[in-house]
Amino acid sequence: MSNDSVVRSIAVCLRNLASDSKNKELLGQNALNNLVKRLPGGEGADGITDMTIGAIISTILELVTGAPETARLLKVQGGIPRLVDISRSTDVYSGQCVHVSNRVLAACWEIRDLRKTLKHEVGTLECCRGFPHPTALMGLSTMRVRTSSKPAITTD
């Protein structure tokens, strides 16, 4: 069995274990470092396929969602710059990898402490395709409101 398939299987198992809140907390403290190392740019990322990268990022998403301490740990371990690189590399990585990395960044954006880091890493929010606007995360509409009193469609 190749190293890639083992890493993918373990990442999927960890993601399934993280559905329990106590396991999520323990995995965030103990397994996140190894997952971040397996992302592209890390020491254990050689020979990893897109499917495995997607499984690792999905596990990180499960660990970070609703867990501010784990998201801060992701920042400390250098995971945010790697995820930003993946989300910007639409020509290198699969759509799933790009999409899920954007979801992890959006989950980190919800934590106020990490917004400054994300702004620094990403620059402007528009440069990262698929990265949500802050008002979208707050539940506010980003659509322009029509202020004219004239009807938009006239009937003849």
mmCIF file with all atom_site columns, C-alpha atoms in Angstrom:
data_model
loop_
_atom_site.group_PDB
_atom_site.id
_atom_site.type_symbol
_atom_site.label_atom_id
_atom_site.label_alt_id
_atom_site.label_comp_id
_atom_site.label_asym_id
_atom_site.label_entity_id
_atom_site.label_seq_id
_atom_site.pdbx_PDB_ins_code
_atom_site.Cartn_x
_atom_site.Cartn_y
_atom_site.Cartn_z
_atom_site.occupancy
_atom_site.B_iso_or_equiv
_atom_site.pdbx_formal_charge
_atom_site.auth_seq_id
_atom_site.auth_comp_id
_atom_site.auth_asym_id
_atom_site.auth_atom_id
_atom_site.pdbx_PDB_model_num
ATOM 1   C CA . MET A 1 1   ? 0.000   0.000  0.000   1.00 0.00 ? 1   MET A CA 1
ATOM 2   C CA . SER A 1 2   ? 1.379   3.416  -0.903  1.00 0.00 ? 2   SER A CA 1
ATOM 3   C CA . ASN A 1 3   ? 2.010   6.215  1.569   1.00 0.00 ? 3   ASN A CA 1
ATOM 4   C CA . ASP A 1 4   ? -0.554  8.404  -0.202  1.00 0.00 ? 4   ASP A CA 1
ATOM 5   C CA . SER A 1 5   ? -3.464  6.012  0.288   1.00 0.00 ? 5   SER A CA 1
ATOM 6   C CA . VAL A 1 6   ? -2.568  5.497  3.955   1.00 0.00 ? 6   VAL A CA 1
ATOM 7   C CA . VAL A 1 7   ? -2.450  9.250  4.598   1.00 0.00 ? 7   VAL A CA 1
ATOM 8   C CA . ARG A 1 8   ? -5.800  9.695  2.796   1.00 0.00 ? 8   ARG A CA 1
ATOM 9   C CA . SER A 1 9   ? -7.441  6.919  4.825   1.00 0.00 ? 9   SER A CA 1
ATOM 10  C CA . ILE A 1 10  ? -6.146  8.328  8.086   1.00 0.00 ? 10  ILE A CA 1
ATOM 11  C CA . ALA A 1 11  ? -7.322  11.838 7.175   1.00 0.00 ? 11  ALA A CA 1
ATOM 12  C CA . VAL A 1 12  ? -10.823 10.537 6.431   1.00 0.00 ? 12  VAL A CA 1
ATOM 13  C CA . CYS A 1 13  ? -10.896 8.586  9.710   1.00 0.00 ? 13  CYS A CA 1
ATOM 14  C CA . LEU A 1 14  ? -9.785  11.656 11.658  1.00 0.00 ? 14  LEU A CA 1
ATOM 15  C CA . ARG A 1 15  ? -12.461 13.746 9.967   1.00 0.00 ? 15  ARG A CA 1
ATOM 16  C CA . ASN A 1 16  ? -15.103 11.204 10.979  1.00 0.00 ? 16  ASN A CA 1
ATOM 17  C CA . LEU A 1 17  ? -13.785 11.120 14.553  1.00 0.00 ? 17  LEU A CA 1
ATOM 18  C CA . ALA A 1 18  ? -13.907 14.922 14.714  1.00 0.00 ? 18  ALA A CA 1
ATOM 19  C CA . SER A 1 19  ? -17.700 14.893 14.501  1.00 0.00 ? 19  SER A CA 1
ATOM 20  C CA . ASP A 1 20  ? -17.704 14.373 18.297  1.00 0.00 ? 20  ASP A CA 1
ATOM 21  C CA . SER A 1 21  ? -16.896 17.568 20.222  1.00 0.00 ? 21  SER A CA 1
ATOM 22  C CA . LYS A 1 22  ? -14.466 15.959 22.693  1.00 0.00 ? 22  LYS A CA 1
ATOM 23  C CA . ASN A 1 23  ? -12.615 14.180 19.885  1.00 0.00 ? 23  ASN A CA 1
ATOM 24  C CA . LYS A 1 24  ? -12.542 17.432 17.914  1.00 0.00 ? 24  LYS A CA 1
ATOM 25  C CA . GLU A 1 25  ? -10.827 19.192 20.795  1.00 0.00 ? 25  GLU A CA 1
ATOM 26  C CA . LEU A 1 26  ? -8.270  16.408 21.288  1.00 0.00 ? 26  LEU A CA 1
ATOM 27  C CA . LEU A 1 27  ? -7.548  16.072 17.572  1.00 0.00 ? 27  LEU A CA 1
ATOM 28  C CA . GLY A 1 28  ? -7.161  19.829 17.275  1.00 0.00 ? 28  GLY A CA 1
ATOM 29  C CA . GLN A 1 29  ? -4.494  19.759 19.960  1.00 0.00 ? 29  GLN A CA 1
ATOM 30  C CA . ASN A 1 30  ? -2.675  16.608 18.853  1.00 0.00 ? 30  ASN A CA 1
ATOM 31  C CA . ALA A 1 31  ? -3.230  15.869 15.153  1.00 0.00 ? 31  ALA A CA 1
ATOM 32  C CA . LEU A 1 32  ? -3.428  19.308 13.544  1.00 0.00 ? 32  LEU A CA 1
ATOM 33  C CA . ASN A 1 33  ? 0.358   19.706 13.431  1.00 0.00 ? 33  ASN A CA 1
ATOM 34  C CA . ASN A 1 34  ? 0.755   16.487 11.419  1.00 0.00 ? 34  ASN A CA 1
ATOM 35  C CA . LEU A 1 35  ? -2.047  17.473 9.050   1.00 0.00 ? 35  LEU A CA 1
ATOM 36  C CA . VAL A 1 36  ? -0.499  20.893 8.395   1.00 0.00 ? 36  VAL A CA 1
ATOM 37  C CA . LYS A 1 37  ? 2.872   19.240 7.665   1.00 0.00 ? 37  LYS A CA 1
ATOM 38  C CA . ARG A 1 38  ? 1.202   17.165 4.932   1.00 0.00 ? 38  ARG A CA 1
ATOM 39  C CA . LEU A 1 39  ? -0.109  20.238 3.107   1.00 0.00 ? 39  LEU A CA 1
ATOM 40  C CA . PRO A 1 40  ? 1.886   21.385 0.063   1.00 0.00 ? 40  PRO A CA 1
ATOM 41  C CA . GLY A 1 41  ? 4.966   23.264 1.208   1.00 0.00 ? 41  GLY A CA 1
ATOM 42  C CA . GLY A 1 42  ? 5.430   21.055 4.254   1.00 0.00 ? 42  GLY A CA 1
ATOM 43  C CA . GLU A 1 43  ? 8.058   18.450 4.979   1.00 0.00 ? 43  GLU A CA 1
ATOM 44  C CA . GLY A 1 44  ? 5.723   15.463 4.527   1.00 0.00 ? 44  GLY A CA 1
ATOM 45  C CA . ALA A 1 45  ? 3.958   16.639 1.382   1.00 0.00 ? 45  ALA A CA 1
ATOM 46  C CA . ASP A 1 46  ? 6.063   14.768 -1.185  1.00 0.00 ? 46  ASP A CA 1
ATOM 47  C CA . GLY A 1 47  ? 4.077   12.392 -3.378  1.00 0.00 ? 47  GLY A CA 1
ATOM 48  C CA . ILE A 1 48  ? 0.656   13.472 -2.092  1.00 0.00 ? 48  ILE A CA 1
ATOM 49  C CA . THR A 1 49  ? -2.168  13.530 -4.657  1.00 0.00 ? 49  THR A CA 1
ATOM 50  C CA . ASP A 1 50  ? -5.014  16.030 -4.948  1.00 0.00 ? 50  ASP A CA 1
ATOM 51  C CA . MET A 1 51  ? -7.445  13.536 -3.434  1.00 0.00 ? 51  MET A CA 1
ATOM 52  C CA . THR A 1 52  ? -5.279  13.235 -0.332  1.00 0.00 ? 52  THR A CA 1
ATOM 53  C CA . ILE A 1 53  ? -4.788  16.999 -0.103  1.00 0.00 ? 53  ILE A CA 1
ATOM 54  C CA . GLY A 1 54  ? -8.578  17.380 -0.299  1.00 0.00 ? 54  GLY A CA 1
ATOM 55  C CA . ALA A 1 55  ? -9.059  14.829 2.499   1.00 0.00 ? 55  ALA A CA 1
ATOM 56  C CA . ILE A 1 56  ? -6.496  16.600 4.689   1.00 0.00 ? 56  ILE A CA 1
ATOM 57  C CA . ILE A 1 57  ? -8.079  20.013 4.112   1.00 0.00 ? 57  ILE A CA 1
ATOM 58  C CA . SER A 1 58  ? -11.551 18.566 4.801   1.00 0.00 ? 58  SER A CA 1
ATOM 59  C CA . THR A 1 59  ? -10.268 17.222 8.112   1.00 0.00 ? 59  THR A CA 1
ATOM 60  C CA . ILE A 1 60  ? -8.774  20.611 8.964   1.00 0.00 ? 60  ILE A CA 1
ATOM 61  C CA . LEU A 1 61  ? -12.130 22.211 8.104   1.00 0.00 ? 61  LEU A CA 1
ATOM 62  C CA . GLU A 1 62  ? -13.922 19.846 10.462  1.00 0.00 ? 62  GLU A CA 1
ATOM 63  C CA . LEU A 1 63  ? -11.429 20.630 13.238  1.00 0.00 ? 63  LEU A CA 1
ATOM 64  C CA . VAL A 1 64  ? -11.489 24.422 12.757  1.00 0.00 ? 64  VAL A CA 1
ATOM 65  C CA . THR A 1 65  ? -15.244 24.923 12.375  1.00 0.00 ? 65  THR A CA 1
ATOM 66  C CA . GLY A 1 66  ? -16.608 26.167 15.678  1.00 0.00 ? 66  GLY A CA 1
ATOM 67  C CA . ALA A 1 67  ? -13.259 25.770 17.454  1.00 0.00 ? 67  ALA A CA 1
ATOM 68  C CA . PRO A 1 68  ? -11.434 29.109 17.830  1.00 0.00 ? 68  PRO A CA 1
ATOM 69  C CA . GLU A 1 69  ? -8.472  27.579 19.682  1.00 0.00 ? 69  GLU A CA 1
ATOM 70  C CA . THR A 1 70  ? -7.855  25.114 16.876  1.00 0.00 ? 70  THR A CA 1
ATOM 71  C CA . ALA A 1 71  ? -8.056  27.911 14.308  1.00 0.00 ? 71  ALA A CA 1
ATOM 72  C CA . ARG A 1 72  ? -5.483  29.918 16.270  1.00 0.00 ? 72  ARG A CA 1
ATOM 73  C CA . LEU A 1 73  ? -3.284  26.823 16.420  1.00 0.00 ? 73  LEU A CA 1
ATOM 74  C CA . LEU A 1 74  ? -3.617  26.491 12.637  1.00 0.00 ? 74  LEU A CA 1
ATOM 75  C CA . LYS A 1 75  ? -2.286  30.033 12.332  1.00 0.00 ? 75  LYS A CA 1
ATOM 76  C CA . VAL A 1 76  ? 0.621   29.363 14.699  1.00 0.00 ? 76  VAL A CA 1
ATOM 77  C CA . GLN A 1 77  ? 1.614   26.201 12.819  1.00 0.00 ? 77  GLN A CA 1
ATOM 78  C CA . GLY A 1 78  ? 1.718   28.017 9.483   1.00 0.00 ? 78  GLY A CA 1
ATOM 79  C CA . GLY A 1 79  ? -1.360  26.467 7.931   1.00 0.00 ? 79  GLY A CA 1
ATOM 80  C CA . ILE A 1 80  ? -2.990  29.708 6.792   1.00 0.00 ? 80  ILE A CA 1
ATOM 81  C CA . PRO A 1 81  ? -0.308  30.678 4.224   1.00 0.00 ? 81  PRO A CA 1
ATOM 82  C CA . ARG A 1 82  ? -0.403  27.152 2.789   1.00 0.00 ? 82  ARG A CA 1
ATOM 83  C CA . LEU A 1 83  ? -4.192  27.250 2.489   1.00 0.00 ? 83  LEU A CA 1
ATOM 84  C CA . VAL A 1 84  ? -4.016  30.671 0.834   1.00 0.00 ? 84  VAL A CA 1
ATOM 85  C CA . ASP A 1 85  ? -1.509  29.275 -1.681  1.00 0.00 ? 85  ASP A CA 1
ATOM 86  C CA . ILE A 1 86  ? -3.837  26.366 -2.457  1.00 0.00 ? 86  ILE A CA 1
ATOM 87  C CA . SER A 1 87  ? -6.865  28.640 -2.827  1.00 0.00 ? 87  SER A CA 1
ATOM 88  C CA . ARG A 1 88  ? -4.963  30.863 -5.283  1.00 0.00 ? 88  ARG A CA 1
ATOM 89  C CA . SER A 1 89  ? -3.603  27.959 -7.355  1.00 0.00 ? 89  SER A CA 1
ATOM 90  C CA . THR A 1 90  ? -6.691  27.028 -9.326  1.00 0.00 ? 90  THR A CA 1
ATOM 91  C CA . ASP A 1 91  ? -4.534  25.781 -12.196 1.00 0.00 ? 91  ASP A CA 1
ATOM 92  C CA . VAL A 1 92  ? -2.484  23.440 -9.976  1.00 0.00 ? 92  VAL A CA 1
ATOM 93  C CA . TYR A 1 93  ? -5.022  21.934 -7.561  1.00 0.00 ? 93  TYR A CA 1
ATOM 94  C CA . SER A 1 94  ? -8.447  20.440 -8.131  1.00 0.00 ? 94  SER A CA 1
ATOM 95  C CA . GLY A 1 95  ? -11.598 22.486 -7.675  1.00 0.00 ? 95  GLY A CA 1
ATOM 96  C CA . GLN A 1 96  ? -12.398 20.522 -4.533  1.00 0.00 ? 96  GLN A CA 1
ATOM 97  C CA . CYS A 1 97  ? -9.062  21.441 -2.914  1.00 0.00 ? 97  CYS A CA 1
ATOM 98  C CA . VAL A 1 98  ? -9.517  25.099 -3.789  1.00 0.00 ? 98  VAL A CA 1
ATOM 99  C CA . HIS A 1 99  ? -13.117 25.138 -2.571  1.00 0.00 ? 99  HIS A CA 1
ATOM 100 C CA . VAL A 1 100 ? -12.428 23.421 0.744   1.00 0.00 ? 100 VAL A CA 1
ATOM 101 C CA . SER A 1 101 ? -9.352  25.569 1.440   1.00 0.00 ? 101 SER A CA 1
ATOM 102 C CA . ASN A 1 102 ? -11.541 28.637 0.891   1.00 0.00 ? 102 ASN A CA 1
ATOM 103 C CA . ARG A 1 103 ? -14.049 27.211 3.358   1.00 0.00 ? 103 ARG A CA 1
ATOM 104 C CA . VAL A 1 104 ? -11.302 26.754 5.963   1.00 0.00 ? 104 VAL A CA 1
ATOM 105 C CA . LEU A 1 105 ? -10.194 30.347 5.421   1.00 0.00 ? 105 LEU A CA 1
ATOM 106 C CA . ALA A 1 106 ? -13.816 31.485 5.772   1.00 0.00 ? 106 ALA A CA 1
ATOM 107 C CA . ALA A 1 107 ? -14.133 29.553 9.040   1.00 0.00 ? 107 ALA A CA 1
ATOM 108 C CA . CYS A 1 108 ? -10.952 31.261 10.272  1.00 0.00 ? 108 CYS A CA 1
ATOM 109 C CA . TRP A 1 109 ? -12.325 34.632 9.137   1.00 0.00 ? 109 TRP A CA 1
ATOM 110 C CA . GLU A 1 110 ? -15.226 34.221 11.559  1.00 0.00 ? 110 GLU A CA 1
ATOM 111 C CA . ILE A 1 111 ? -12.732 34.449 14.434  1.00 0.00 ? 111 ILE A CA 1
ATOM 112 C CA . ARG A 1 112 ? -11.920 38.096 15.053  1.00 0.00 ? 112 ARG A CA 1
ATOM 113 C CA . ASP A 1 113 ? -8.359  37.457 16.236  1.00 0.00 ? 113 ASP A CA 1
ATOM 114 C CA . LEU A 1 114 ? -7.446  35.864 12.916  1.00 0.00 ? 114 LEU A CA 1
ATOM 115 C CA . ARG A 1 115 ? -8.917  38.506 10.610  1.00 0.00 ? 115 ARG A CA 1
ATOM 116 C CA . LYS A 1 116 ? -5.802  40.649 10.733  1.00 0.00 ? 116 LYS A CA 1
ATOM 117 C CA . THR A 1 117 ? -3.639  37.677 9.780   1.00 0.00 ? 117 THR A CA 1
ATOM 118 C CA . LEU A 1 118 ? -5.973  36.732 6.947   1.00 0.00 ? 118 LEU A CA 1
ATOM 119 C CA . LYS A 1 119 ? -6.021  40.290 5.616   1.00 0.00 ? 119 LYS A CA 1
ATOM 120 C CA . HIS A 1 120 ? -2.228  40.280 5.661   1.00 0.00 ? 120 HIS A CA 1
ATOM 121 C CA . GLU A 1 121 ? -1.931  36.859 3.979   1.00 0.00 ? 121 GLU A CA 1
ATOM 122 C CA . VAL A 1 122 ? -4.654  37.372 1.389   1.00 0.00 ? 122 VAL A CA 1
ATOM 123 C CA . GLY A 1 123 ? -4.189  41.102 0.804   1.00 0.00 ? 123 GLY A CA 1
ATOM 124 C CA . THR A 1 124 ? -7.548  42.134 -0.534  1.00 0.00 ? 124 THR A CA 1
ATOM 125 C CA . LEU A 1 125 ? -10.473 39.771 -0.308  1.00 0.00 ? 125 LEU A CA 1
ATOM 126 C CA . GLU A 1 126 ? -11.208 40.083 -4.013  1.00 0.00 ? 126 GLU A CA 1
ATOM 127 C CA . CYS A 1 127 ? -7.863  38.572 -5.023  1.00 0.00 ? 127 CYS A CA 1
ATOM 128 C CA . CYS A 1 128 ? -8.798  35.211 -3.562  1.00 0.00 ? 128 CYS A CA 1
ATOM 129 C CA . ARG A 1 129 ? -11.540 33.737 -5.754  1.00 0.00 ? 129 ARG A CA 1
ATOM 130 C CA . GLY A 1 130 ? -14.342 32.239 -3.711  1.00 0.00 ? 130 GLY A CA 1
ATOM 131 C CA . PHE A 1 131 ? -13.247 33.849 -0.462  1.00 0.00 ? 131 PHE A CA 1
ATOM 132 C CA . PRO A 1 132 ? -16.357 35.330 1.176   1.00 0.00 ? 132 PRO A CA 1
ATOM 133 C CA . HIS A 1 133 ? -16.841 39.004 1.831   1.00 0.00 ? 133 HIS A CA 1
ATOM 134 C CA . PRO A 1 134 ? -17.000 39.802 5.581   1.00 0.00 ? 134 PRO A CA 1
ATOM 135 C CA . THR A 1 135 ? -20.592 41.033 5.342   1.00 0.00 ? 135 THR A CA 1
ATOM 136 C CA . ALA A 1 136 ? -21.623 37.726 3.783   1.00 0.00 ? 136 ALA A CA 1
ATOM 137 C CA . LEU A 1 137 ? -20.314 35.921 6.851   1.00 0.00 ? 137 LEU A CA 1
ATOM 138 C CA . MET A 1 138 ? -22.295 38.220 9.150   1.00 0.00 ? 138 MET A CA 1
ATOM 139 C CA . GLY A 1 139 ? -25.501 37.337 7.341   1.00 0.00 ? 139 GLY A CA 1
ATOM 140 C CA . LEU A 1 140 ? -25.858 40.746 5.727   1.00 0.00 ? 140 LEU A CA 1
ATOM 141 C CA . SER A 1 141 ? -26.853 41.064 2.128   1.00 0.00 ? 141 SER A CA 1
ATOM 142 C CA . THR A 1 142 ? -24.162 42.330 -0.218  1.00 0.00 ? 142 THR A CA 1
ATOM 143 C CA . MET A 1 143 ? -26.654 43.067 -2.956  1.00 0.00 ? 143 MET A CA 1
ATOM 144 C CA . ARG A 1 144 ? -27.329 46.663 -3.895  1.00 0.00 ? 144 ARG A CA 1
ATOM 145 C CA . VAL A 1 145 ? -30.747 47.924 -2.952  1.00 0.00 ? 145 VAL A CA 1
ATOM 146 C CA . ARG A 1 146 ? -32.698 49.598 -5.716  1.00 0.00 ? 146 ARG A CA 1
ATOM 147 C CA . THR A 1 147 ? -33.518 53.148 -4.635  1.00 0.00 ? 147 THR A CA 1
ATOM 148 C CA . SER A 1 148 ? -35.506 54.331 -7.634  1.00 0.00 ? 148 SER A CA 1
ATOM 149 C CA . SER A 1 149 ? -39.278 54.484 -7.248  1.00 0.00 ? 149 SER A CA 1
ATOM 150 C CA . LYS A 1 150 ? -39.822 53.688 -10.940 1.00 0.00 ? 150 LYS A CA 1
ATOM 151 C CA . PRO A 1 151 ? -40.767 50.140 -11.803 1.00 0.00 ? 151 PRO A CA 1
ATOM 152 C CA . ALA A 1 152 ? -37.957 48.016 -13.197 1.00 0.00 ? 152 ALA A CA 1
ATOM 153 C CA . ILE A 1 153 ? -40.175 46.499 -15.900 1.00 0.00 ? 153 ILE A CA 1
ATOM 154 C CA . THR A 1 154 ? -42.793 48.392 -17.803 1.00 0.00 ? 154 THR A CA 1
ATOM 155 C CA . THR A 1 155 ? -45.707 46.678 -19.448 1.00 0.00 ? 155 THR A CA 1
ATOM 156 C CA . ASP A 1 156 ? -47.243 47.954 -22.625 1.00 0.00 ? 156 ASP A CA 1
#
